[in-house]
Amino acid sequence: MIALLLLLGLSRSYAAEPRASVEPPQAILALSAPPAPEALDPDIAGHLAHDLRAPLTAIYGYAQLLKLPQDHPLLGLARQMKATVGALDGDGAQFHQARGPLLSQLLGMSLQLQALSRQFDGNSQGSDMLVSMRRSVESGLGIVHDYSELLSGRDGSLSLSRTKPSANDLLKKAMEPFEDRAKQKNITFHLETAEGFPNVLGNKPALMIALKNLVDNATKYTPEGGTVTLKASRSDGGVLFEIIDSGIGIPKEDMKNIFTGSYRTQAAQAMAQGTGKGLRRVRQLIEASGGELHVESEPNKGSRFYFTLPAAH
């Protein structure tokens, strides 16, 4: 039922506790996106595959910890989803062909988790793992939902119309899929927003995909015990979004390459798997919403990615 609610566009509410303000790292270098917007990559389905690998990997990991047999229906559905994701490498039309199977596989896993919850009733450790698996499934459904809204044309074409999403909601929903990872790594999340904050003018699915990628990177490349801050504040009649981490940072010599779509720093390669495509796509999606992506970073101290969008009136 949780997954079905998410599919309908509903989300969990998140009540952020008051937290002390976290200062961004002292950056020694700043890089801004070029003023001319870059066209979105045609390989939309490939980007979807990139985003779905994280929740799928988490599902496999928790299944292994729970010692589920290889012939368990949940693992069968996970293998089907892995095959579907592995075949994604094309335009929006290919995404629309894969959307039905992906939703069926994810919803099937959600039903299997409901059955498993009865099996592990009274087992606190097992129950906690099932909750994390359920969140991973919900994360997968959320990703498919975001891309469905972004590619809402009947032929799978991009829909980049601008609406008036809530800045607070964007940051809260971008943080939710990575709460379990942060907990496992003892990373502290700071969510800094304010009640009554103005909505922004931008494309909601594009912004959700971009922000989730930035938070994914921040939690992925921040060592254990670090911090990740998601912040929205007023700035010259607009809203400033900031994703700040205490992670590995980006060396000066690598800064010019991080938006090329095929480059990863040596430190990033040593710390986690990836393709290097994410930041280029993040910049493209933010530009499609009328913003410009900037980054400040210092090795071994962290990074600050930020952009401003006009406030909606």
PDB file of C-alpha atoms in Angstrom:
ATOM      1  CA  MET A   1       0.000   0.000   0.000  1.00  0.00           C
ATOM      2  CA  ILE A   2       2.897   2.390   0.780  1.00  0.00           C
ATOM      3  CA  ALA A   3       4.302   1.868  -2.689  1.00  0.00           C
ATOM      4  CA  LEU A   4       0.894   2.411  -4.281  1.00  0.00           C
ATOM      5  CA  LEU A   5       0.537   5.719  -2.432  1.00  0.00           C
ATOM      6  CA  LEU A   6       3.952   6.805  -3.623  1.00  0.00           C
ATOM      7  CA  LEU A   7       3.042   5.884  -7.179  1.00  0.00           C
ATOM      8  CA  LEU A   8       0.072   8.228  -6.919  1.00  0.00           C
ATOM      9  CA  GLY A   9       2.453  11.014  -6.085  1.00  0.00           C
ATOM     10  CA  LEU A  10       1.988  11.071  -2.327  1.00  0.00           C
ATOM     11  CA  SER A  11       5.035  11.261  -0.090  1.00  0.00           C
ATOM     12  CA  ARG A  12       5.956  10.859   3.528  1.00  0.00           C
ATOM     13  CA  SER A  13       6.036  14.030   5.527  1.00  0.00           C
ATOM     14  CA  TYR A  14       9.278  14.909   7.175  1.00  0.00           C
ATOM     15  CA  ALA A  15       9.392  17.073  10.231  1.00  0.00           C
ATOM     16  CA  ALA A  16      12.822  18.600  10.463  1.00  0.00           C
ATOM     17  CA  GLU A  17      14.112  19.224  13.961  1.00  0.00           C
ATOM     18  CA  PRO A  18      15.758  22.579  14.600  1.00  0.00           C
ATOM     19  CA  ARG A  19      19.451  22.261  13.989  1.00  0.00           C
ATOM     20  CA  ALA A  20      22.455  24.452  14.444  1.00  0.00           C
ATOM     21  CA  SER A  21      23.617  26.256  11.335  1.00  0.00           C
ATOM     22  CA  VAL A  22      26.464  24.540   9.535  1.00  0.00           C
ATOM     23  CA  GLU A  23      29.025  26.693   7.799  1.00  0.00           C
ATOM     24  CA  PRO A  24      30.181  25.545   4.355  1.00  0.00           C
ATOM     25  CA  PRO A  25      33.808  24.528   3.929  1.00  0.00           C
ATOM     26  CA  GLN A  26      36.299  27.249   3.124  1.00  0.00           C
ATOM     27  CA  ALA A  27      36.515  26.848  -0.615  1.00  0.00           C
ATOM     28  CA  ILE A  28      39.670  27.651  -2.469  1.00  0.00           C
ATOM     29  CA  LEU A  29      38.166  27.427  -5.943  1.00  0.00           C
ATOM     30  CA  ALA A  30      34.827  28.263  -7.525  1.00  0.00           C
ATOM     31  CA  LEU A  31      33.465  27.131 -10.874  1.00  0.00           C
ATOM     32  CA  SER A  32      30.213  28.240 -12.476  1.00  0.00           C
ATOM     33  CA  ALA A  33      28.225  26.688 -15.266  1.00  0.00           C
ATOM     34  CA  PRO A  34      28.569  28.350 -18.674  1.00  0.00           C
ATOM     35  CA  PRO A  35      25.969  31.046 -19.359  1.00  0.00           C
ATOM     36  CA  ALA A  36      24.541  29.326 -22.429  1.00  0.00           C
ATOM     37  CA  PRO A  37      22.208  26.443 -21.438  1.00  0.00           C
ATOM     38  CA  GLU A  38      23.382  23.063 -22.629  1.00  0.00           C
ATOM     39  CA  ALA A  39      20.931  20.744 -24.393  1.00  0.00           C
ATOM     40  CA  LEU A  40      19.782  17.738 -22.392  1.00  0.00           C
ATOM     41  CA  ASP A  41      21.483  14.457 -23.219  1.00  0.00           C
ATOM     42  CA  PRO A  42      19.344  12.267 -25.506  1.00  0.00           C
ATOM     43  CA  ASP A  43      20.248   9.178 -23.429  1.00  0.00           C
ATOM     44  CA  ILE A  44      17.438   9.751 -20.936  1.00  0.00           C
ATOM     45  CA  ALA A  45      16.839   6.026 -20.429  1.00  0.00           C
ATOM     46  CA  GLY A  46      20.523   5.576 -19.644  1.00  0.00           C
ATOM     47  CA  HIS A  47      20.277   8.254 -16.965  1.00  0.00           C
ATOM     48  CA  LEU A  48      17.260   6.501 -15.464  1.00  0.00           C
ATOM     49  CA  ALA A  49      19.303   3.290 -15.308  1.00  0.00           C
ATOM     50  CA  HIS A  50      22.068   5.193 -13.525  1.00  0.00           C
ATOM     51  CA  ASP A  51      19.630   6.455 -10.883  1.00  0.00           C
ATOM     52  CA  LEU A  52      17.922   3.094 -10.338  1.00  0.00           C
ATOM     53  CA  ARG A  53      21.144   1.204  -9.644  1.00  0.00           C
ATOM     54  CA  ALA A  54      21.471   2.631  -6.109  1.00  0.00           C
ATOM     55  CA  PRO A  55      18.108   1.367  -4.755  1.00  0.00           C
ATOM     56  CA  LEU A  56      18.507  -1.912  -6.642  1.00  0.00           C
ATOM     57  CA  THR A  57      21.948  -2.498  -5.113  1.00  0.00           C
ATOM     58  CA  ALA A  58      20.524  -1.736  -1.665  1.00  0.00           C
ATOM     59  CA  ILE A  59      17.708  -4.269  -2.165  1.00  0.00           C
ATOM     60  CA  TYR A  60      20.223  -6.972  -3.088  1.00  0.00           C
ATOM     61  CA  GLY A  61      22.387  -6.067  -0.099  1.00  0.00           C
ATOM     62  CA  TYR A  62      19.566  -6.300   2.433  1.00  0.00           C
ATOM     63  CA  ALA A  63      18.313  -9.542   0.875  1.00  0.00           C
ATOM     64  CA  GLN A  64      21.769 -11.008   1.413  1.00  0.00           C
ATOM     65  CA  LEU A  65      21.833  -9.869   5.035  1.00  0.00           C
ATOM     66  CA  LEU A  66      18.403 -11.420   5.575  1.00  0.00           C
ATOM     67  CA  LYS A  67      19.747 -14.652   3.998  1.00  0.00           C
ATOM     68  CA  LEU A  68      16.826 -14.938   1.600  1.00  0.00           C
ATOM     69  CA  PRO A  69      17.092 -18.056  -0.611  1.00  0.00           C
ATOM     70  CA  GLN A  70      17.998 -17.416  -4.239  1.00  0.00           C
ATOM     71  CA  ASP A  71      14.625 -18.759  -5.390  1.00  0.00           C
ATOM     72  CA  HIS A  72      12.683 -16.305  -3.222  1.00  0.00           C
ATOM     73  CA  PRO A  73      10.131 -14.370  -5.331  1.00  0.00           C
ATOM     74  CA  LEU A  74      11.531 -11.033  -4.172  1.00  0.00           C
ATOM     75  CA  LEU A  75      14.980 -11.882  -5.520  1.00  0.00           C
ATOM     76  CA  GLY A  76      13.373 -13.133  -8.717  1.00  0.00           C
ATOM     77  CA  LEU A  77      11.736  -9.729  -9.181  1.00  0.00           C
ATOM     78  CA  ALA A  78      15.029  -7.990  -8.350  1.00  0.00           C
ATOM     79  CA  ARG A  79      16.784 -10.021 -11.054  1.00  0.00           C
ATOM     80  CA  GLN A  80      14.058  -9.091 -13.551  1.00  0.00           C
ATOM     81  CA  MET A  81      14.491  -5.423 -12.628  1.00  0.00           C
ATOM     82  CA  LYS A  82      18.269  -5.700 -12.975  1.00  0.00           C
ATOM     83  CA  ALA A  83      17.783  -7.045 -16.516  1.00  0.00           C
ATOM     84  CA  THR A  84      15.317  -4.260 -17.347  1.00  0.00           C
ATOM     85  CA  VAL A  85      17.673  -1.593 -15.994  1.00  0.00           C
ATOM     86  CA  GLY A  86      20.641  -3.156 -17.795  1.00  0.00           C
ATOM     87  CA  ALA A  87      18.854  -2.838 -21.138  1.00  0.00           C
ATOM     88  CA  LEU A  88      18.097   0.867 -20.690  1.00  0.00           C
ATOM     89  CA  ASP A  89      20.306   2.895 -22.999  1.00  0.00           C
ATOM     90  CA  GLY A  90      18.302   5.177 -25.233  1.00  0.00           C
ATOM     91  CA  ASP A  91      15.820   8.010 -25.513  1.00  0.00           C
ATOM     92  CA  GLY A  92      12.518   8.773 -23.811  1.00  0.00           C
ATOM     93  CA  ALA A  93      10.595   6.395 -26.037  1.00  0.00           C
ATOM     94  CA  GLN A  94      12.624   3.496 -24.650  1.00  0.00           C
ATOM     95  CA  PHE A  95      11.854   4.671 -21.125  1.00  0.00           C
ATOM     96  CA  HIS A  96       8.127   4.522 -21.842  1.00  0.00           C
ATOM     97  CA  GLN A  97       8.530   0.927 -23.034  1.00  0.00           C
ATOM     98  CA  ALA A  98      10.360  -0.006 -19.827  1.00  0.00           C
ATOM     99  CA  ARG A  99       8.115   1.962 -17.462  1.00  0.00           C
ATOM    100  CA  GLY A 100       5.428  -0.715 -17.179  1.00  0.00           C
ATOM    101  CA  PRO A 101       7.818  -3.606 -16.392  1.00  0.00           C
ATOM    102  CA  LEU A 102       9.734  -1.458 -13.875  1.00  0.00           C
ATOM    103  CA  LEU A 103       6.571  -0.484 -12.012  1.00  0.00           C
ATOM    104  CA  SER A 104       5.349  -4.087 -12.021  1.00  0.00           C
ATOM    105  CA  GLN A 105       8.665  -5.313 -10.637  1.00  0.00           C
ATOM    106  CA  LEU A 106       8.857  -2.661  -7.923  1.00  0.00           C
ATOM    107  CA  LEU A 107       5.229  -3.077  -6.852  1.00  0.00           C
ATOM    108  CA  GLY A 108       5.734  -6.848  -6.801  1.00  0.00           C
ATOM    109  CA  MET A 109       8.702  -6.413  -4.475  1.00  0.00           C
ATOM    110  CA  SER A 110       6.587  -4.201  -2.230  1.00  0.00           C
ATOM    111  CA  LEU A 111       3.989  -6.961  -1.906  1.00  0.00           C
ATOM    112  CA  GLN A 112       6.706  -9.516  -1.153  1.00  0.00           C
ATOM    113  CA  LEU A 113       8.034  -7.252   1.610  1.00  0.00           C
ATOM    114  CA  GLN A 114       4.586  -7.139   3.190  1.00  0.00           C
ATOM    115  CA  ALA A 115       4.594 -10.937   3.323  1.00  0.00           C
ATOM    116  CA  LEU A 116       8.131 -10.996   4.746  1.00  0.00           C
ATOM    117  CA  SER A 117       7.175  -8.541   7.494  1.00  0.00           C
ATOM    118  CA  ARG A 118       4.918 -11.214   8.987  1.00  0.00           C
ATOM    119  CA  GLN A 119       7.749 -13.749   8.804  1.00  0.00           C
ATOM    120  CA  PHE A 120      10.139 -11.452  10.681  1.00  0.00           C
ATOM    121  CA  ASP A 121       7.586 -10.216  13.219  1.00  0.00           C
ATOM    122  CA  GLY A 122       9.352 -10.084  16.589  1.00  0.00           C
ATOM    123  CA  ASN A 123      12.810  -9.991  15.001  1.00  0.00           C
ATOM    124  CA  SER A 124      13.864  -6.360  15.488  1.00  0.00           C
ATOM    125  CA  GLN A 125      16.994  -6.567  13.346  1.00  0.00           C
ATOM    126  CA  GLY A 126      15.177  -8.306  10.522  1.00  0.00           C
ATOM    127  CA  SER A 127      12.287  -5.856  10.767  1.00  0.00           C
ATOM    128  CA  ASP A 128      14.669  -2.891  10.529  1.00  0.00           C
ATOM    129  CA  MET A 129      16.223  -4.363   7.377  1.00  0.00           C
ATOM    130  CA  LEU A 130      12.789  -4.848   5.848  1.00  0.00           C
ATOM    131  CA  VAL A 131      11.978  -1.193   6.552  1.00  0.00           C
ATOM    132  CA  SER A 132      15.188  -0.201   4.752  1.00  0.00           C
ATOM    133  CA  MET A 133      14.341  -2.473   1.824  1.00  0.00           C
ATOM    134  CA  ARG A 134      10.879  -0.932   1.638  1.00  0.00           C
ATOM    135  CA  ARG A 135      12.438   2.531   1.511  1.00  0.00           C
ATOM    136  CA  SER A 136      14.695   1.377  -1.329  1.00  0.00           C
ATOM    137  CA  VAL A 137      11.657   0.125  -3.247  1.00  0.00           C
ATOM    138  CA  GLU A 138       9.876   3.438  -2.587  1.00  0.00           C
ATOM    139  CA  SER A 139      12.989   5.259  -3.784  1.00  0.00           C
ATOM    140  CA  GLY A 140      12.875   3.263  -7.035  1.00  0.00           C
ATOM    141  CA  LEU A 141       9.203   4.093  -7.498  1.00  0.00           C
ATOM    142  CA  GLY A 142       9.950   7.749  -6.826  1.00  0.00           C
ATOM    143  CA  ILE A 143      12.679   7.775  -9.478  1.00  0.00           C
ATOM    144  CA  VAL A 144      10.372   6.201 -12.072  1.00  0.00           C
ATOM    145  CA  HIS A 145       7.698   8.732 -11.105  1.00  0.00           C
ATOM    146  CA  ASP A 146      10.125  11.672 -11.554  1.00  0.00           C
ATOM    147  CA  TYR A 147      11.141  10.494 -15.022  1.00  0.00           C
ATOM    148  CA  SER A 148       7.507   9.809 -15.949  1.00  0.00           C
ATOM    149  CA  GLU A 149       6.698  13.464 -15.222  1.00  0.00           C
ATOM    150  CA  LEU A 150       9.810  14.697 -17.014  1.00  0.00           C
ATOM    151  CA  LEU A 151       9.013  12.585 -20.104  1.00  0.00           C
ATOM    152  CA  SER A 152       5.281  13.195 -20.153  1.00  0.00           C
ATOM    153  CA  GLY A 153       4.943  13.526 -23.921  1.00  0.00           C
ATOM    154  CA  ARG A 154       3.015  10.684 -25.553  1.00  0.00           C
ATOM    155  CA  ASP A 155       6.099   9.798 -27.570  1.00  0.00           C
ATOM    156  CA  GLY A 156       8.384  10.028 -24.549  1.00  0.00           C
ATOM    157  CA  SER A 157       9.439  13.583 -25.337  1.00  0.00           C
ATOM    158  CA  LEU A 158      10.672  15.957 -22.643  1.00  0.00           C
ATOM    159  CA  SER A 159       8.213  18.196 -20.851  1.00  0.00           C
ATOM    160  CA  LEU A 160      10.107  21.149 -19.383  1.00  0.00           C
ATOM    161  CA  SER A 161       7.209  23.418 -18.499  1.00  0.00           C
ATOM    162  CA  ARG A 162       7.771  25.414 -15.329  1.00  0.00           C
ATOM    163  CA  THR A 163       5.488  25.130 -12.345  1.00  0.00           C
ATOM    164  CA  LYS A 164       5.711  26.469  -8.771  1.00  0.00           C
ATOM    165  CA  PRO A 165       7.122  23.700  -6.533  1.00  0.00           C
ATOM    166  CA  SER A 166       7.845  24.243  -2.849  1.00  0.00           C
ATOM    167  CA  ALA A 167      11.542  24.745  -2.079  1.00  0.00           C
ATOM    168  CA  ASN A 168      11.095  23.054   1.304  1.00  0.00           C
ATOM    169  CA  ASP A 169       9.380  20.011  -0.193  1.00  0.00           C
ATOM    170  CA  LEU A 170      12.016  19.657  -2.911  1.00  0.00           C
ATOM    171  CA  LEU A 171      14.818  19.431  -0.339  1.00  0.00           C
ATOM    172  CA  LYS A 172      12.915  17.136   2.024  1.00  0.00           C
ATOM    173  CA  LYS A 173      12.041  14.689  -0.754  1.00  0.00           C
ATOM    174  CA  ALA A 174      15.584  14.810  -2.145  1.00  0.00           C
ATOM    175  CA  MET A 175      16.953  13.824   1.262  1.00  0.00           C
ATOM    176  CA  GLU A 176      14.565  10.948   2.070  1.00  0.00           C
ATOM    177  CA  PRO A 177      16.005   8.245  -0.245  1.00  0.00           C
ATOM    178  CA  PHE A 178      19.453   8.611   1.352  1.00  0.00           C
ATOM    179  CA  GLU A 179      18.537   8.598   5.040  1.00  0.00           C
ATOM    180  CA  ASP A 180      19.394   4.912   5.430  1.00  0.00           C
ATOM    181  CA  ARG A 181      22.797   5.359   3.771  1.00  0.00           C
ATOM    182  CA  ALA A 182      23.499   8.331   6.030  1.00  0.00           C
ATOM    183  CA  LYS A 183      22.538   6.295   9.087  1.00  0.00           C
ATOM    184  CA  GLN A 184      24.803   3.413   8.066  1.00  0.00           C
ATOM    185  CA  LYS A 185      27.744   5.810   7.608  1.00  0.00           C
ATOM    186  CA  ASN A 186      26.910   7.878  10.704  1.00  0.00           C
ATOM    187  CA  ILE A 187      26.500  10.936   8.495  1.00  0.00           C
ATOM    188  CA  THR A 188      24.469  13.769  10.009  1.00  0.00           C
ATOM    189  CA  PHE A 189      21.861  15.397   7.777  1.00  0.00           C
ATOM    190  CA  HIS A 190      21.076  19.071   8.337  1.00  0.00           C
ATOM    191  CA  LEU A 191      17.933  20.401   6.663  1.00  0.00           C
ATOM    192  CA  GLU A 192      17.842  24.196   6.819  1.00  0.00           C
ATOM    193  CA  THR A 193      14.594  25.703   5.542  1.00  0.00           C
ATOM    194  CA  ALA A 194      11.899  27.953   6.951  1.00  0.00           C
ATOM    195  CA  GLU A 195       8.143  27.796   7.253  1.00  0.00           C
ATOM    196  CA  GLY A 196       6.265  30.058   4.866  1.00  0.00           C
ATOM    197  CA  PHE A 197       9.146  29.990   2.402  1.00  0.00           C
ATOM    198  CA  PRO A 198       8.194  31.066  -1.135  1.00  0.00           C
ATOM    199  CA  ASN A 199       7.717  28.533  -3.888  1.00  0.00           C
ATOM    200  CA  VAL A 200      10.107  28.638  -6.830  1.00  0.00           C
ATOM    201  CA  LEU A 201       9.565  28.845 -10.576  1.00  0.00           C
ATOM    202  CA  GLY A 202      11.018  25.717 -12.163  1.00  0.00           C
ATOM    203  CA  ASN A 203      10.389  22.263 -13.585  1.00  0.00           C
ATOM    204  CA  LYS A 204       9.610  20.063 -10.586  1.00  0.00           C
ATOM    205  CA  PRO A 205      10.678  16.624 -11.958  1.00  0.00           C
ATOM    206  CA  ALA A 206      13.883  18.081 -13.403  1.00  0.00           C
ATOM    207  CA  LEU A 207      14.707  19.693 -10.066  1.00  0.00           C
ATOM    208  CA  MET A 208      13.884  16.518  -8.121  1.00  0.00           C
ATOM    209  CA  ILE A 209      16.187  14.428 -10.310  1.00  0.00           C
ATOM    210  CA  ALA A 210      18.976  17.017 -10.052  1.00  0.00           C
ATOM    211  CA  LEU A 211      18.720  17.437  -6.271  1.00  0.00           C
ATOM    212  CA  LYS A 212      18.582  13.692  -5.645  1.00  0.00           C
ATOM    213  CA  ASN A 213      21.755  13.267  -7.684  1.00  0.00           C
ATOM    214  CA  LEU A 214      23.514  15.982  -5.683  1.00  0.00           C
ATOM    215  CA  VAL A 215      22.469  14.430  -2.359  1.00  0.00           C
ATOM    216  CA  ASP A 216      23.438  10.982  -3.678  1.00  0.00           C
ATOM    217  CA  ASN A 217      26.939  12.265  -4.443  1.00  0.00           C
ATOM    218  CA  ALA A 218      27.198  14.122  -1.134  1.00  0.00           C
ATOM    219  CA  THR A 219      26.376  11.036   0.948  1.00  0.00           C
ATOM    220  CA  LYS A 220      28.394   8.733  -1.296  1.00  0.00           C
ATOM    221  CA  TYR A 221      31.608  10.761  -1.116  1.00  0.00           C
ATOM    222  CA  THR A 222      31.401  11.881   2.512  1.00  0.00           C
ATOM    223  CA  PRO A 223      33.342   9.617   4.905  1.00  0.00           C
ATOM    224  CA  GLU A 224      31.795   8.112   8.013  1.00  0.00           C
ATOM    225  CA  GLY A 225      30.934  10.624  10.705  1.00  0.00           C
ATOM    226  CA  GLY A 226      30.624  13.529   8.258  1.00  0.00           C
ATOM    227  CA  THR A 227      27.835  15.997   7.584  1.00  0.00           C
ATOM    228  CA  VAL A 228      25.588  16.833   4.641  1.00  0.00           C
ATOM    229  CA  THR A 229      23.544  20.040   4.662  1.00  0.00           C
ATOM    230  CA  LEU A 230      20.550  20.812   2.440  1.00  0.00           C
ATOM    231  CA  LYS A 231      19.674  24.479   2.584  1.00  0.00           C
ATOM    232  CA  ALA A 232      17.233  26.926   1.014  1.00  0.00           C
ATOM    233  CA  SER A 233      17.439  30.668   1.662  1.00  0.00           C
ATOM    234  CA  ARG A 234      16.253  33.932   0.119  1.00  0.00           C
ATOM    235  CA  SER A 235      18.645  35.556  -2.328  1.00  0.00           C
ATOM    236  CA  ASP A 236      18.017  38.723  -4.404  1.00  0.00           C
ATOM    237  CA  GLY A 237      14.353  38.017  -5.017  1.00  0.00           C
ATOM    238  CA  GLY A 238      14.977  34.306  -5.621  1.00  0.00           C
ATOM    239  CA  VAL A 239      15.714  31.157  -3.672  1.00  0.00           C
ATOM    240  CA  LEU A 240      19.246  29.862  -3.181  1.00  0.00           C
ATOM    241  CA  PHE A 241      19.592  26.056  -2.983  1.00  0.00           C
ATOM    242  CA  GLU A 242      22.762  24.627  -1.414  1.00  0.00           C
ATOM    243  CA  ILE A 243      24.017  21.059  -0.969  1.00  0.00           C
ATOM    244  CA  ILE A 244      27.075  21.172   1.311  1.00  0.00           C
ATOM    245  CA  ASP A 245      29.140  18.202   2.443  1.00  0.00           C
ATOM    246  CA  SER A 246      32.270  17.489   4.474  1.00  0.00           C
ATOM    247  CA  GLY A 247      33.446  14.928   1.938  1.00  0.00           C
ATOM    248  CA  ILE A 248      36.562  14.218  -0.080  1.00  0.00           C
ATOM    249  CA  GLY A 249      36.326  17.389  -2.170  1.00  0.00           C
ATOM    250  CA  ILE A 250      37.543  18.012  -5.714  1.00  0.00           C
ATOM    251  CA  PRO A 251      41.170  18.821  -6.586  1.00  0.00           C
ATOM    252  CA  LYS A 252      41.904  22.046  -8.472  1.00  0.00           C
ATOM    253  CA  GLU A 253      43.179  20.190 -11.536  1.00  0.00           C
ATOM    254  CA  ASP A 254      39.928  18.203 -11.827  1.00  0.00           C
ATOM    255  CA  MET A 255      37.462  21.071 -11.547  1.00  0.00           C
ATOM    256  CA  LYS A 256      37.416  21.839 -15.269  1.00  0.00           C
ATOM    257  CA  ASN A 257      36.449  18.245 -16.085  1.00  0.00           C
ATOM    258  CA  ILE A 258      33.660  17.414 -13.653  1.00  0.00           C
ATOM    259  CA  PHE A 259      30.839  18.512 -15.996  1.00  0.00           C
ATOM    260  CA  THR A 260      32.117  16.685 -19.099  1.00  0.00           C
ATOM    261  CA  GLY A 261      29.952  13.613 -18.465  1.00  0.00           C
ATOM    262  CA  SER A 262      32.722  11.034 -18.542  1.00  0.00           C
ATOM    263  CA  TYR A 263      35.197  12.085 -15.837  1.00  0.00           C
ATOM    264  CA  ARG A 264      35.684  10.993 -12.225  1.00  0.00           C
ATOM    265  CA  THR A 265      38.453  12.054  -9.876  1.00  0.00           C
ATOM    266  CA  GLN A 266      40.883   9.440  -8.588  1.00  0.00           C
ATOM    267  CA  ALA A 267      39.573   9.917  -5.054  1.00  0.00           C
ATOM    268  CA  ALA A 268      35.987   9.362  -6.212  1.00  0.00           C
ATOM    269  CA  GLN A 269      36.962   6.211  -8.117  1.00  0.00           C
ATOM    270  CA  ALA A 270      38.666   4.826  -5.015  1.00  0.00           C
ATOM    271  CA  MET A 271      35.685   5.547  -2.761  1.00  0.00           C
ATOM    272  CA  ALA A 272      32.630   4.446  -4.765  1.00  0.00           C
ATOM    273  CA  GLN A 273      31.445   3.147  -8.111  1.00  0.00           C
ATOM    274  CA  GLY A 274      30.047   5.552 -10.678  1.00  0.00           C
ATOM    275  CA  THR A 275      30.003   6.651 -14.310  1.00  0.00           C
ATOM    276  CA  GLY A 276      30.858  10.346 -14.122  1.00  0.00           C
ATOM    277  CA  LYS A 277      27.678  11.284 -16.040  1.00  0.00           C
ATOM    278  CA  GLY A 278      25.677  12.606 -13.100  1.00  0.00           C
ATOM    279  CA  LEU A 279      26.998  16.150 -12.694  1.00  0.00           C
ATOM    280  CA  ARG A 280      26.692  16.991 -16.369  1.00  0.00           C
ATOM    281  CA  ARG A 281      23.064  15.925 -16.318  1.00  0.00           C
ATOM    282  CA  VAL A 282      22.445  17.800 -13.051  1.00  0.00           C
ATOM    283  CA  ARG A 283      23.745  20.991 -14.643  1.00  0.00           C
ATOM    284  CA  GLN A 284      21.566  20.463 -17.730  1.00  0.00           C
ATOM    285  CA  LEU A 285      18.419  19.886 -15.658  1.00  0.00           C
ATOM    286  CA  ILE A 286      19.018  22.934 -13.472  1.00  0.00           C
ATOM    287  CA  GLU A 287      19.616  25.076 -16.545  1.00  0.00           C
ATOM    288  CA  ALA A 288      16.365  23.730 -18.014  1.00  0.00           C
ATOM    289  CA  SER A 289      14.638  25.197 -14.944  1.00  0.00           C
ATOM    290  CA  GLY A 290      16.308  28.584 -15.402  1.00  0.00           C
ATOM    291  CA  GLY A 291      19.158  28.229 -12.908  1.00  0.00           C
ATOM    292  CA  GLU A 292      22.942  27.976 -13.090  1.00  0.00           C
ATOM    293  CA  LEU A 293      24.906  25.364 -11.156  1.00  0.00           C
ATOM    294  CA  HIS A 294      28.007  26.483  -9.262  1.00  0.00           C
ATOM    295  CA  VAL A 295      30.458  24.527  -7.127  1.00  0.00           C
ATOM    296  CA  GLU A 296      33.093  25.395  -4.556  1.00  0.00           C
ATOM    297  CA  SER A 297      35.367  22.657  -3.291  1.00  0.00           C
ATOM    298  CA  GLU A 298      38.546  21.915  -1.394  1.00  0.00           C
ATOM    299  CA  PRO A 299      40.185  18.474  -1.178  1.00  0.00           C
ATOM    300  CA  ASN A 300      39.611  16.674   2.136  1.00  0.00           C
ATOM    301  CA  LYS A 301      37.307  19.433   3.379  1.00  0.00           C
ATOM    302  CA  GLY A 302      34.194  19.131   1.246  1.00  0.00           C
ATOM    303  CA  SER A 303      32.112  20.659  -1.525  1.00  0.00           C
ATOM    304  CA  ARG A 304      29.283  23.132  -1.896  1.00  0.00           C
ATOM    305  CA  PHE A 305      26.990  22.886  -4.920  1.00  0.00           C
ATOM    306  CA  TYR A 306      24.512  25.724  -5.269  1.00  0.00           C
ATOM    307  CA  PHE A 307      22.095  27.434  -7.657  1.00  0.00           C
ATOM    308  CA  THR A 308      19.412  30.109  -7.534  1.00  0.00           C
ATOM    309  CA  LEU A 309      15.890  29.979  -8.964  1.00  0.00           C
ATOM    310  CA  PRO A 310      13.380  32.827  -9.181  1.00  0.00           C
ATOM    311  CA  ALA A 311      10.701  32.933  -6.514  1.00  0.00           C
ATOM    312  CA  ALA A 312       7.185  32.229  -7.774  1.00  0.00           C
ATOM    313  CA  HIS A 313       4.688  35.068  -7.411  1.00  0.00           C
TER     314      HIS A 313
END
